């Protein structure tokens, strides 16, 4: 593929007057989509809030069984991935260095993969400890009943978050290939920018999940 | 005419199934929701047939539970919610704002396919045994009690939710970013305002019902009991989340109809709307307030009395923007030169029926009275006045009004007027007796009832048959008109609005030249003379 392909702005779709309108529309579309995502997670956060206020002790104890080190490492990994994501967007905006864009995208993918891997280790631990809700649930602490509710929410919230991560990694993989083919540059970087927005959003969700799930009663 | 338009540009099946033209996608939706409408209608007729006599003679309790559930699910999620937005909205939003298409045409096509997949899941549930939880899926019955196809139905609604979300997203971006030069916000047609407000509800409400039904499915499938009282879960929490969407969903159904009615009233009264900006803003006000009233479904669910008080007050508050609309339409009619074309008959019917539905809503929002009529036929009558008398009348009026634009053919006027009257009479005969039944204490969702309720039930069933005929009529003559109807001119109603400035049916790119807007909407000639 010849080099100058990357310098061509992507053709404006027929419904738009110009590339600016197209970019504005795409950006607004992504923001609106993220609003729906907030509401989507918001349902779960609401449920969490209600049950935690009903059963604060049970939630505190159950939270104590989570592996805070792995959770903290994952938080750092995810924040790091947001940095590489931001660098990918910035590089696409200001330079035609396709390798650098792809490199930052791949770094984000790797960090996302590390996050998911650690999450998998945590899930496996919970599985061995019989903390997965359902018929085989077993919990030795006080108020096992409501602790199960906590673990329901733990798996649902982190599971939904992980699903978003998987989708994000998929999107980034496509972008990385596109970047290597020189599709992005200062005149056209919308997909990188919008995927970046999505990735940061997923990151921010985790920033809320981590304290709500892992740090409920760490002071005692 | 040999001009190419969006219909005759290509006849191949692929050109329809892979189209990204918003007008064709509108027709794809029109076809699919019509199928769903008649399916939901069949269930309604079976319900009314069973209720003809006090005893159980057509179906038993289990089957009856499934009938009203399937009727509700199909009508609410697969007909009423997509009805106007996905058909007329899809067709008209770009045309009314002078755009070539929606902002994301492929996403628009994807919405339709998502709708289809959701509908297929639900149909699968319907034809492999049905669901009996009521369309409300109340827990814990839906999670641990019911032994029916709850999961496929919930999955179908979950999937369909994304169709709504993407449609709303597309409209919002399109209305923000793609208006023709000179088309400022307060020059927009009122239908656009209504569609915009509806889209906001799509965006903010639908994700919540999606996650809630997903949780019901997860709880059934994996016994992870988020709402299960056995592990301290709260079934009432499900009701909160369900109604957080499902009350605003009523406005998803009614707001677009209000938008249509605003167009019809102005056109057939040949006047600009009385208080344009009030009608426009009241749409947003309804969308906003609609999110704050869900607790009025839970006055007898054991919710805190203080919460009930506030929800009751806020429910009364929604009446204000709704009444603003009704009064403004009426004021628009005042001294207008009114033409009673078929769409106008639907619009006038809408105003009357919506008013009755809205006022009885105030009965239900009153804490004391609600205890008496809760879960009776009074509620059934109330929401059918809003959703059928209101939303469906607006939908039919809009379909007739824009039929010439959509198809390039005129519908038969006399027959259409007759159909509008049949629908109006059939509707009132069906549902007005239900107000009385409910007030007398007949509970909803039972297939048997005491003998003294029979007269009113017979009236209701008779009305339902008339109503059914009223719906079959347009189905017949609109199809007939596709071939035999008179050719429609570009602007058969001498209406304002950009969609009437382009040929009927429009070319694929909607406008040959991008229109430039220089004045407000609804400049009907001769009006200046009437200004006081
Ligand atoms: Cu309500």
Coordinates of C-alpha atoms in Angstrom, one line a residue, chain B residues 34-531:
Chain B
X34 CA -47.6 -3.6 11.1
X35 CA -47.1 -7.3 11.3
X36 CA -46.5 -7.0 15.0
X37 CA -49.5 -4.7 15.4
X38 CA -51.9 -7.2 13.9
X39 CA -50.3 -10.0 15.9
X40 CA -50.8 -8.0 19.1
X41 CA -54.3 -7.2 17.9
X42 CA -55.2 -10.9 17.5
X43 CA -54.2 -11.4 21.2
X44 CA -56.4 -8.4 22.1
X45 CA -59.4 -9.9 20.3
X46 CA -58.9 -13.2 22.0
X47 CA -58.9 -11.5 25.4
X48 CA -62.1 -9.6 24.5
X49 CA -63.6 -12.9 23.3
X50 CA -62.9 -14.6 26.5
X51 CA -64.4 -11.7 28.5
X52 CA -67.6 -11.8 26.5
X53 CA -69.1 -14.1 29.2
X54 CA -68.4 -14.2 32.9
X55 CA -67.3 -17.9 32.8
X56 CA -64.1 -19.3 31.4
X57 CA -65.2 -20.6 28.0
X58 CA -62.6 -19.8 25.4
X59 CA -59.4 -20.2 27.5
X60 CA -58.3 -21.2 30.9
X61 CA -56.5 -19.0 33.4
X62 CA -53.0 -20.0 32.3
X63 CA -53.7 -19.3 28.6
X64 CA -55.4 -16.0 29.5
X65 CA -52.3 -14.9 31.4
X66 CA -50.2 -15.5 28.4
X67 CA -52.7 -13.7 26.1
X68 CA -52.6 -10.4 28.0
X69 CA -48.8 -10.7 28.5
X70 CA -48.1 -11.3 24.8
X71 CA -50.6 -8.6 23.9
X72 CA -48.8 -6.1 26.2
X73 CA -45.3 -7.1 25.2
X74 CA -45.9 -7.0 21.5
X75 CA -48.0 -3.8 21.5
X76 CA -45.7 -1.9 23.8
X77 CA -42.2 -2.9 22.8
X78 CA -42.7 -3.9 19.2
X79 CA -45.4 -1.6 18.0
X80 CA -46.1 1.5 20.1
X81 CA -42.5 2.4 21.0
X82 CA -41.1 2.1 17.5
X83 CA -44.3 3.2 15.8
X84 CA -44.0 6.9 15.0
X85 CA -40.3 7.4 15.6
X86 CA -39.1 4.5 13.5
X87 CA -41.6 5.1 10.6
X88 CA -42.6 8.7 10.3
X89 CA -39.7 9.9 12.3
X90 CA -37.2 8.0 10.1
X91 CA -38.9 9.3 7.0
X92 CA -39.5 12.8 8.1
X93 CA -36.7 14.0 10.3
X94 CA -34.1 14.4 7.5
X95 CA -36.8 15.8 5.2
X96 CA -38.2 18.3 7.6
X97 CA -34.8 19.7 8.4
X98 CA -33.6 19.7 4.9
X99 CA -31.0 17.0 5.2
X100 CA -30.0 14.3 2.7
X101 CA -30.2 11.5 5.3
X102 CA -29.8 10.8 9.0
X103 CA -26.3 11.4 10.4
X104 CA -25.6 7.6 10.5
X105 CA -27.5 5.8 7.8
X106 CA -25.8 2.5 8.3
X107 CA -26.5 2.6 12.0
X108 CA -30.1 3.3 11.0
X109 CA -30.3 0.1 9.0
X110 CA -28.6 -1.7 11.8
X111 CA -31.4 -0.5 14.1
X112 CA -33.9 -2.2 11.9
X113 CA -32.0 -5.4 11.9
X114 CA -31.6 -5.2 15.7
X115 CA -35.4 -4.7 15.9
X116 CA -35.9 -7.8 13.8
X117 CA -33.7 -9.9 15.9
X118 CA -35.4 -8.7 19.1
X119 CA -38.8 -9.3 17.5
X120 CA -37.8 -12.8 16.4
X121 CA -36.7 -13.7 20.0
X122 CA -40.0 -12.5 21.2
X123 CA -41.9 -14.3 18.6
X124 CA -40.0 -17.4 19.5
X125 CA -41.2 -17.0 23.0
X126 CA -44.7 -16.4 21.8
X127 CA -44.9 -19.5 19.6
X128 CA -43.1 -21.9 21.9
X129 CA -45.4 -21.5 24.8
X130 CA -45.6 -17.8 25.6
X131 CA -45.0 -15.8 28.7
X132 CA -47.4 -15.3 31.5
X133 CA -45.8 -12.6 33.7
X134 CA -47.6 -9.6 32.4
X135 CA -45.6 -7.2 30.2
X136 CA -44.3 -5.8 33.5
X137 CA -42.2 -8.9 34.4
X138 CA -42.7 -8.3 38.1
X139 CA -40.3 -10.1 40.3
X140 CA -40.1 -12.5 42.1
X141 CA -42.8 -14.2 39.9
X142 CA -40.8 -13.6 36.7
X143 CA -37.5 -14.8 38.3
X144 CA -38.5 -17.7 40.4
X145 CA -42.2 -18.3 39.9
X146 CA -43.1 -18.3 36.2
X147 CA -42.5 -21.5 34.3
X148 CA -42.8 -19.9 30.9
X149 CA -40.6 -18.4 28.2
X150 CA -39.5 -15.4 30.2
X151 CA -35.8 -15.4 29.1
X152 CA -36.4 -15.3 25.3
X153 CA -39.0 -12.6 25.8
X154 CA -36.7 -10.6 28.1
X155 CA -33.8 -11.1 25.6
X156 CA -36.0 -9.9 22.8
X157 CA -36.9 -6.7 24.6
X158 CA -33.3 -6.2 25.7
X159 CA -32.1 -6.5 22.1
X160 CA -34.9 -4.3 20.8
X161 CA -33.8 -1.7 23.3
X162 CA -30.6 -1.1 21.4
X163 CA -32.7 -0.5 18.3
X164 CA -34.5 2.3 20.2
X165 CA -31.3 3.7 21.6
X166 CA -29.6 3.8 18.2
X167 CA -32.6 5.4 16.6
X168 CA -32.7 8.1 19.3
X169 CA -29.0 8.7 19.0
X170 CA -29.3 9.1 15.3
X171 CA -32.2 11.6 15.6
X172 CA -30.4 13.7 18.3
X173 CA -27.2 14.0 16.3
X174 CA -29.1 14.6 13.1
X175 CA -31.3 17.4 14.6
X176 CA -28.2 19.0 16.2
X177 CA -25.8 18.8 13.3
X178 CA -27.6 18.6 10.0
X179 CA -30.3 21.3 9.9
X180 CA -30.5 23.2 6.6
X181 CA -29.0 26.7 6.4
X182 CA -31.2 29.2 8.3
X183 CA -33.2 26.5 10.1
X184 CA -32.7 27.6 13.7
X185 CA -34.1 25.7 16.6
X186 CA -37.2 27.9 16.9
X187 CA -37.9 27.5 13.2
X188 CA -38.1 23.7 13.5
X189 CA -41.4 22.0 12.9
X190 CA -43.1 20.9 16.1
X191 CA -42.8 17.3 15.0
X192 CA -39.0 17.7 15.2
X193 CA -39.2 19.0 18.8
X194 CA -41.4 16.1 19.8
X195 CA -39.1 13.6 18.1
X196 CA -36.1 15.2 19.8
X197 CA -37.8 15.0 23.2
X198 CA -38.7 11.3 22.5
X199 CA -35.1 10.6 21.5
X200 CA -33.9 12.0 24.8
X201 CA -36.1 9.5 26.6
X202 CA -34.8 6.7 24.3
X203 CA -31.3 7.6 25.3
X204 CA -31.8 8.0 29.0
X205 CA -34.5 5.5 29.7
X206 CA -33.9 2.5 27.5
X207 CA -30.5 1.5 29.0
X208 CA -32.2 1.2 32.4
X209 CA -34.9 -1.2 31.2
X210 CA -32.2 -3.1 29.3
X211 CA -30.0 -3.7 32.3
X212 CA -33.1 -4.5 34.5
X213 CA -34.4 -7.1 32.2
X214 CA -30.9 -8.5 31.7
X215 CA -30.8 -9.0 35.5
X216 CA -34.1 -10.8 35.4
X217 CA -32.7 -13.1 32.7
X218 CA -29.5 -13.6 34.7
X219 CA -31.5 -14.4 37.8
X220 CA -33.6 -17.0 36.1
X221 CA -30.7 -18.5 34.2
X222 CA -28.0 -18.6 36.8
X223 CA -30.0 -18.2 40.0
X224 CA -28.0 -15.1 40.9
X225 CA -30.7 -13.4 42.8
X226 CA -30.4 -9.7 42.6
X227 CA -34.2 -9.3 43.2
X228 CA -34.6 -12.5 45.2
X229 CA -36.0 -12.0 48.7
X230 CA -34.4 -15.3 49.7
X231 CA -31.0 -13.6 49.9
X232 CA -32.2 -10.2 50.8
X233 CA -32.9 -8.9 47.4
X234 CA -35.7 -6.5 47.0
X235 CA -38.5 -7.2 44.4
X236 CA -39.7 -3.6 44.8
X237 CA -36.4 -2.4 43.6
X238 CA -37.2 -4.1 40.3
X239 CA -40.4 -2.2 40.1
X240 CA -38.5 1.1 40.7
X241 CA -36.1 0.3 37.9
X242 CA -38.8 -1.0 35.6
X243 CA -41.0 2.0 35.9
X244 CA -38.1 4.4 35.7
X245 CA -38.1 3.4 32.0
X246 CA -41.7 2.3 31.6
X247 CA -43.4 5.4 32.7
X248 CA -41.2 7.6 30.4
X249 CA -42.0 5.0 27.7
X250 CA -45.5 6.3 27.8
X251 CA -44.1 9.6 26.6
X252 CA -42.1 7.8 24.0
X253 CA -45.5 6.7 22.6
X254 CA -47.4 9.9 23.1
X255 CA -44.9 12.6 22.4
X256 CA -44.4 11.7 18.7
X257 CA -48.2 11.6 18.3
X258 CA -48.4 15.1 19.8
X259 CA -45.8 16.2 17.3
X260 CA -47.9 14.7 14.5
X261 CA -51.0 16.4 15.8
X262 CA -49.3 19.7 15.9
X263 CA -48.5 19.4 12.2
X264 CA -52.1 18.2 11.4
X265 CA -53.9 20.9 13.4
X266 CA -51.8 23.7 11.9
X267 CA -52.2 22.5 8.4
X268 CA -55.9 21.8 8.4
X269 CA -56.7 24.9 10.4
X270 CA -54.4 26.8 8.1
X271 CA -52.9 28.7 11.0
X272 CA -49.6 28.9 12.7
X273 CA -49.7 27.2 16.1
X274 CA -50.9 29.3 19.0
X275 CA -47.8 29.6 21.2
X276 CA -45.3 27.7 19.1
X277 CA -42.5 28.0 21.6
X278 CA -44.8 26.8 24.4
X279 CA -45.7 23.7 22.4
X280 CA -42.1 23.1 21.6
X281 CA -40.7 23.5 25.1
X282 CA -43.6 21.5 26.6
X283 CA -42.3 18.5 24.7
X284 CA -39.0 18.8 26.5
X285 CA -40.8 19.5 29.8
X286 CA -42.9 16.3 29.4
X287 CA -39.7 14.3 28.7
X288 CA -38.0 15.8 31.8
X289 CA -40.9 15.5 34.2
X290 CA -41.7 12.1 32.9
X291 CA -38.6 10.7 34.5
X292 CA -39.6 11.9 37.9
X293 CA -43.0 10.3 38.4
X294 CA -42.5 6.5 38.1
X295 CA -43.5 5.9 41.8
X296 CA -47.1 6.5 40.9
X297 CA -47.2 2.9 39.7
X298 CA -46.2 1.8 43.2
X299 CA -48.6 3.6 45.6
X300 CA -49.8 0.2 46.9
X301 CA -46.5 -1.6 46.7
X302 CA -45.4 -0.5 50.1
X303 CA -43.3 2.4 49.1
X304 CA -42.8 5.1 51.7
X305 CA -45.8 7.4 52.1
X306 CA -43.6 10.4 51.6
X307 CA -42.2 9.1 48.4
X308 CA -45.8 8.5 47.3
X309 CA -46.7 12.1 48.2
X310 CA -43.9 13.5 46.1
X311 CA -44.6 11.1 43.2
X312 CA -48.2 12.1 43.3
X313 CA -47.4 15.8 43.2
X314 CA -45.0 15.4 40.3
X315 CA -47.5 13.3 38.4
X316 CA -49.9 16.2 38.7
X317 CA -47.1 18.5 37.5
X318 CA -46.8 16.5 34.2
X319 CA -50.4 17.5 33.5
X320 CA -49.2 21.1 33.1
X321 CA -47.1 20.7 29.9
X322 CA -49.7 18.2 28.6
X323 CA -52.5 20.7 29.1
X324 CA -50.4 23.4 27.5
X325 CA -50.4 21.4 24.4
X326 CA -54.1 20.7 24.5
X327 CA -55.0 24.3 25.1
X328 CA -52.7 25.5 22.5
X329 CA -54.0 23.2 19.8
X330 CA -57.5 24.3 20.7
X331 CA -56.5 27.9 20.5
X332 CA -55.0 27.2 17.2
X333 CA -58.3 25.8 15.9
X334 CA -60.1 28.9 17.1
X335 CA -61.0 31.0 14.1
X336 CA -59.0 28.7 11.8
X337 CA -60.4 27.7 8.5
X338 CA -60.8 24.1 9.4
X339 CA -60.9 21.3 6.8
X340 CA -62.1 18.0 8.0
X341 CA -59.8 15.7 6.0
X342 CA -59.2 12.3 7.3
X343 CA -55.9 13.1 9.1
X344 CA -57.6 16.0 10.8
X345 CA -60.3 13.7 12.0
X346 CA -57.7 11.6 13.7
X347 CA -56.1 14.7 15.1
X348 CA -59.3 15.9 16.6
X349 CA -60.0 12.4 17.9
X350 CA -56.6 12.5 19.5
X351 CA -57.3 15.7 21.3
X352 CA -60.5 14.4 22.8
X353 CA -59.2 10.9 23.7
X354 CA -55.9 12.2 25.0
X355 CA -57.8 14.7 27.2
X356 CA -59.9 11.9 28.7
X357 CA -56.8 9.7 29.2
X358 CA -54.9 12.5 30.7
X359 CA -57.6 13.6 33.1
X360 CA -58.2 10.0 34.3
X361 CA -54.5 9.9 34.8
X362 CA -55.0 12.6 37.5
X363 CA -57.5 10.3 39.2
X364 CA -54.8 7.6 39.3
X365 CA -52.2 10.0 40.5
X366 CA -54.3 10.9 43.6
X367 CA -53.2 8.8 46.5
X368 CA -56.6 7.9 47.9
X369 CA -58.4 7.2 44.7
X370 CA -55.6 5.1 43.4
X371 CA -56.0 2.6 46.2
X372 CA -59.6 2.1 45.0
X373 CA -59.0 1.7 41.3
X374 CA -55.4 0.3 41.3
X375 CA -55.2 -2.8 39.2
X376 CA -58.7 -2.5 38.0
X377 CA -60.1 -1.9 34.5
X378 CA -60.0 1.8 35.3
X379 CA -56.3 1.7 34.9
X380 CA -56.6 -0.4 31.7
X381 CA -59.1 2.1 30.3
X382 CA -56.9 5.0 31.3
X383 CA -53.7 3.8 29.6
X384 CA -55.5 2.6 26.5
X385 CA -57.0 6.1 26.1
X386 CA -53.4 7.4 26.1
X387 CA -51.7 4.7 24.2
X388 CA -54.4 3.7 21.7
X389 CA -56.7 6.7 21.7
X390 CA -53.7 9.0 21.8
X391 CA -50.6 7.4 20.3
X392 CA -52.3 5.2 17.8
X393 CA -54.7 7.9 16.6
X394 CA -51.8 10.2 16.1
X395 CA -49.9 7.5 14.2
X396 CA -52.8 6.8 11.9
X397 CA -53.4 10.5 11.3
X398 CA -49.7 10.9 10.5
X399 CA -49.7 7.9 8.2
X400 CA -52.6 9.3 6.2
X401 CA -51.2 12.8 6.2
X402 CA -47.8 11.8 4.8
X403 CA -49.0 8.8 2.8
X404 CA -49.0 10.9 -0.4
X405 CA -45.4 12.0 0.3
X406 CA -44.3 8.5 1.2
X407 CA -45.9 6.6 -1.6
X408 CA -46.7 9.2 -4.2
X409 CA -50.4 8.1 -4.1
X410 CA -53.4 9.7 -2.5
X411 CA -55.5 7.5 -0.1
X412 CA -59.3 7.4 -0.8
X413 CA -60.7 10.3 1.2
X414 CA -64.2 9.2 1.9
X415 CA -63.3 5.7 2.9
X416 CA -60.6 7.1 5.2
X417 CA -63.0 9.5 6.9
X418 CA -65.3 6.5 7.5
X419 CA -62.4 4.5 8.9
X420 CA -61.5 7.4 11.2
X421 CA -65.0 7.5 12.5
X422 CA -65.2 3.7 12.9
X423 CA -61.9 3.8 14.9
X424 CA -63.2 6.6 17.1
X425 CA -66.5 5.0 17.8
X426 CA -65.1 1.5 18.2
X427 CA -62.4 2.8 20.5
X428 CA -64.8 4.6 22.8
X429 CA -67.2 1.7 22.9
X430 CA -64.3 -0.6 23.8
X431 CA -62.7 1.4 26.5
X432 CA -65.2 3.7 28.0
X433 CA -67.2 0.9 29.7
X434 CA -63.9 -0.2 31.2
X435 CA -63.7 3.0 33.2
X436 CA -67.0 2.1 34.8
X437 CA -66.0 -1.6 35.2
X438 CA -62.9 -0.6 37.0
X439 CA -64.7 1.9 39.2
X440 CA -67.2 -0.8 40.1
X441 CA -64.3 -2.9 41.1
X442 CA -63.5 -5.4 38.3
X443 CA -59.8 -6.2 38.6
X444 CA -57.6 -6.5 35.5
X445 CA -55.9 -9.7 34.4
X446 CA -58.7 -12.1 35.3
X447 CA -60.5 -14.3 32.8
X448 CA -63.6 -14.7 34.8
X449 CA -65.8 -12.1 36.5
X450 CA -69.1 -11.8 38.4
X451 CA -72.3 -11.8 36.3
X452 CA -73.2 -8.2 37.0
X453 CA -70.2 -7.0 35.0
X454 CA -71.3 -8.7 31.8
X455 CA -73.3 -6.0 30.1
X456 CA -70.4 -3.6 30.2
X457 CA -68.0 -6.4 29.1
X458 CA -70.2 -7.2 26.2
X459 CA -70.2 -3.6 25.1
X460 CA -66.4 -3.6 25.4
X461 CA -66.1 -6.7 23.3
X462 CA -68.5 -5.3 20.7
X463 CA -66.5 -2.2 20.6
X464 CA -63.3 -4.2 20.1
X465 CA -64.8 -5.8 17.0
X466 CA -65.7 -2.5 15.6
X467 CA -62.2 -1.2 16.4
X468 CA -60.6 -4.2 14.7
X469 CA -62.6 -3.4 11.6
X470 CA -61.5 0.2 11.8
X471 CA -57.9 -1.0 11.7
X472 CA -58.4 -3.4 8.9
X473 CA -60.0 -0.7 6.7
X474 CA -56.9 1.5 6.4
X475 CA -54.8 -1.7 6.0
X476 CA -56.9 -2.5 3.0
X477 CA -57.4 0.8 1.2
X478 CA -53.9 2.0 1.8
X479 CA -52.6 -1.1 0.1
X480 CA -55.2 -0.5 -2.6
X481 CA -54.0 3.0 -3.1
X482 CA -50.5 1.9 -3.8
X483 CA -51.7 0.8 -7.2
X484 CA -55.0 2.6 -7.8
X485 CA -54.7 5.8 -5.8
X486 CA -54.6 9.1 -7.6
X487 CA -51.0 10.4 -8.2
X488 CA -50.1 12.7 -5.4
X489 CA -48.7 16.2 -6.2
X490 CA -45.7 17.5 -4.2
X491 CA -47.9 19.3 -1.7
X492 CA -51.5 18.0 -1.7
X493 CA -52.4 19.8 1.5
X494 CA -50.7 23.1 0.7
X495 CA -48.8 22.5 3.9
X496 CA -45.7 24.3 5.0
X497 CA -42.6 22.3 5.9
X498 CA -39.6 21.4 3.8
X499 CA -40.8 17.9 3.1
X500 CA -43.6 19.3 1.0
X501 CA -41.3 21.2 -1.3
X502 CA -39.8 18.2 -2.9
X503 CA -41.6 15.8 -5.2
X504 CA -43.8 13.0 -4.0
X505 CA -42.2 10.5 -3.6
X506 CA -39.0 12.3 -3.0
X507 CA -35.8 11.5 -4.8
X508 CA -33.2 9.4 -2.9
X509 CA -31.2 12.5 -1.9
X510 CA -34.5 14.2 -0.7
X511 CA -33.9 17.6 -2.2
X512 CA -32.5 18.5 -5.6
X513 CA -31.1 21.7 -4.1
X514 CA -30.5 22.0 -0.4
X515 CA -33.3 24.3 0.9
X516 CA -32.5 27.5 2.7
X517 CA -34.8 28.5 5.4
X518 CA -35.6 32.2 5.8
X519 CA -38.6 32.3 8.2
X520 CA -40.5 30.5 10.9
X521 CA -42.3 27.3 10.4
X522 CA -46.1 27.4 9.6
X523 CA -46.5 30.5 7.5
X524 CA -50.0 29.8 6.4
X525 CA -51.3 32.4 3.9
X526 CA -54.1 34.8 4.9
X527 CA -53.3 34.4 8.5
X528 CA -52.2 37.9 9.1
X529 CA -55.7 39.1 8.6
X530 CA -56.8 37.1 11.5
X531 CA -54.2 38.4 13.9

